[in-house]
């Protein structure tokens, strides 16, 4: 989606921003993990079975994306931007 392209280009072009990421078994645990880790509420923009993304209350981007791997099976990769 265009959201990911924009976020990844911002991350690549700005040395001030860093990304926190982790892997989760379920989408629900991914979303709650981002909320807990960031200390922010989530404003969801994209709400699809394979991807939930949007912004934290501080305006930084976040996402949980469904991934598949031969060794890990199906999992969700979650990330959010930090200063």
mmCIF file of C-alpha atoms in Angstrom:
data_model
loop_
_atom_site.group_PDB
_atom_site.id
_atom_site.type_symbol
_atom_site.label_atom_id
_atom_site.label_comp_id
_atom_site.label_asym_id
_atom_site.label_seq_id
_atom_site.Cartn_x
_atom_site.Cartn_y
_atom_site.Cartn_z
ATOM 1 C CA UNK A 1 0.000 0.000 0.000
ATOM 2 C CA UNK A 2 1.045 3.608 -0.433
ATOM 3 C CA UNK A 3 1.258 3.995 3.361
ATOM 4 C CA UNK A 4 4.150 1.542 3.544
ATOM 5 C CA UNK A 5 6.012 3.097 0.650
ATOM 6 C CA UNK A 6 5.727 6.532 2.278
ATOM 7 C CA UNK A 7 6.767 5.269 5.714
ATOM 8 C CA UNK A 8 9.709 3.253 4.448
ATOM 9 C CA UNK A 9 11.016 6.136 2.358
ATOM 10 C CA UNK A 10 10.760 8.444 5.373
ATOM 11 C CA UNK A 11 12.661 5.897 7.466
ATOM 12 C CA UNK A 12 15.342 5.573 4.784
ATOM 13 C CA UNK A 13 15.762 9.313 4.251
ATOM 14 C CA UNK A 14 15.617 10.554 7.831
ATOM 15 C CA UNK A 15 18.336 9.601 10.275
ATOM 16 C CA UNK A 16 16.248 11.038 13.128
ATOM 17 C CA UNK A 17 13.651 8.285 12.866
ATOM 18 C CA UNK A 18 14.107 4.679 13.931
ATOM 19 C CA UNK A 19 11.807 1.699 13.683
ATOM 20 C CA UNK A 20 10.947 -0.685 16.512
ATOM 21 C CA UNK A 21 9.788 -4.070 15.218
ATOM 22 C CA UNK A 22 8.851 -7.497 16.547
ATOM 23 C CA UNK A 23 7.090 -10.687 15.500
ATOM 24 C CA UNK A 24 3.788 -11.885 16.972
ATOM 25 C CA UNK A 25 1.667 -15.027 16.630
ATOM 26 C CA UNK A 26 -1.644 -13.141 16.217
ATOM 27 C CA UNK A 27 -2.822 -9.802 14.877
ATOM 28 C CA UNK A 28 -4.413 -8.951 18.241
ATOM 29 C CA UNK A 29 -1.143 -9.542 20.104
ATOM 30 C CA UNK A 30 0.709 -7.463 17.485
ATOM 31 C CA UNK A 31 -1.602 -4.475 17.971
ATOM 32 C CA UNK A 32 -1.596 -4.693 21.766
ATOM 33 C CA UNK A 33 2.188 -5.168 21.744
ATOM 34 C CA UNK A 34 2.688 -1.962 19.753
ATOM 35 C CA UNK A 35 0.302 -0.098 22.054
ATOM 36 C CA UNK A 36 2.054 -1.375 25.175
ATOM 37 C CA UNK A 37 5.600 -0.871 23.880
ATOM 38 C CA UNK A 38 4.975 2.623 22.469
ATOM 39 C CA UNK A 39 2.736 3.805 25.327
ATOM 40 C CA UNK A 40 0.446 5.297 22.650
ATOM 41 C CA UNK A 41 -3.097 4.617 21.423
ATOM 42 C CA UNK A 42 -3.529 3.410 17.839
ATOM 43 C CA UNK A 43 -5.425 5.345 15.147
ATOM 44 C CA UNK A 44 -6.150 2.662 12.549
ATOM 45 C CA UNK A 45 -6.296 3.808 8.912
ATOM 46 C CA UNK A 46 -5.977 0.493 7.028
ATOM 47 C CA UNK A 47 -7.953 -2.400 8.550
ATOM 48 C CA UNK A 48 -7.553 -5.578 6.481
ATOM 49 C CA UNK A 49 -7.109 -9.234 7.524
ATOM 50 C CA UNK A 50 -3.480 -9.238 6.285
ATOM 51 C CA UNK A 51 -2.534 -5.690 7.322
ATOM 52 C CA UNK A 52 -3.552 -3.178 9.967
ATOM 53 C CA UNK A 53 -1.758 0.156 9.867
ATOM 54 C CA UNK A 54 -2.136 3.783 10.825
ATOM 55 C CA UNK A 55 -0.703 6.239 13.292
ATOM 56 C CA UNK A 56 0.068 6.400 16.990
ATOM 57 C CA UNK A 57 -1.424 9.285 18.968
ATOM 58 C CA UNK A 58 1.977 11.030 18.653
ATOM 59 C CA UNK A 59 1.625 10.995 14.837
ATOM 60 C CA UNK A 60 4.220 8.270 14.178
ATOM 61 C CA UNK A 61 3.336 5.414 11.814
ATOM 62 C CA UNK A 62 2.743 1.790 12.827
ATOM 63 C CA UNK A 63 1.699 -1.442 11.145
ATOM 64 C CA UNK A 64 1.082 -5.138 11.660
ATOM 65 C CA UNK A 65 1.476 -7.276 8.531
ATOM 66 C CA UNK A 66 0.771 -10.976 8.086
ATOM 67 C CA UNK A 67 3.845 -12.889 6.914
ATOM 68 C CA UNK A 68 4.450 -16.533 6.031
ATOM 69 C CA UNK A 69 7.650 -18.509 6.372
ATOM 70 C CA UNK A 70 8.517 -22.152 5.916
ATOM 71 C CA UNK A 71 10.135 -22.377 9.338
ATOM 72 C CA UNK A 72 7.998 -19.871 11.296
ATOM 73 C CA UNK A 73 4.638 -20.557 9.656
ATOM 74 C CA UNK A 74 2.185 -17.656 9.619
ATOM 75 C CA UNK A 75 3.027 -14.741 11.909
ATOM 76 C CA UNK A 76 2.538 -10.985 12.152
ATOM 77 C CA UNK A 77 5.364 -8.500 11.881
ATOM 78 C CA UNK A 78 4.677 -5.350 13.846
ATOM 79 C CA UNK A 79 6.582 -2.083 13.750
ATOM 80 C CA UNK A 80 6.287 1.549 14.725
ATOM 81 C CA UNK A 81 8.368 4.664 14.251
ATOM 82 C CA UNK A 82 10.225 6.346 17.093
ATOM 83 C CA UNK A 83 12.261 9.569 17.241
#
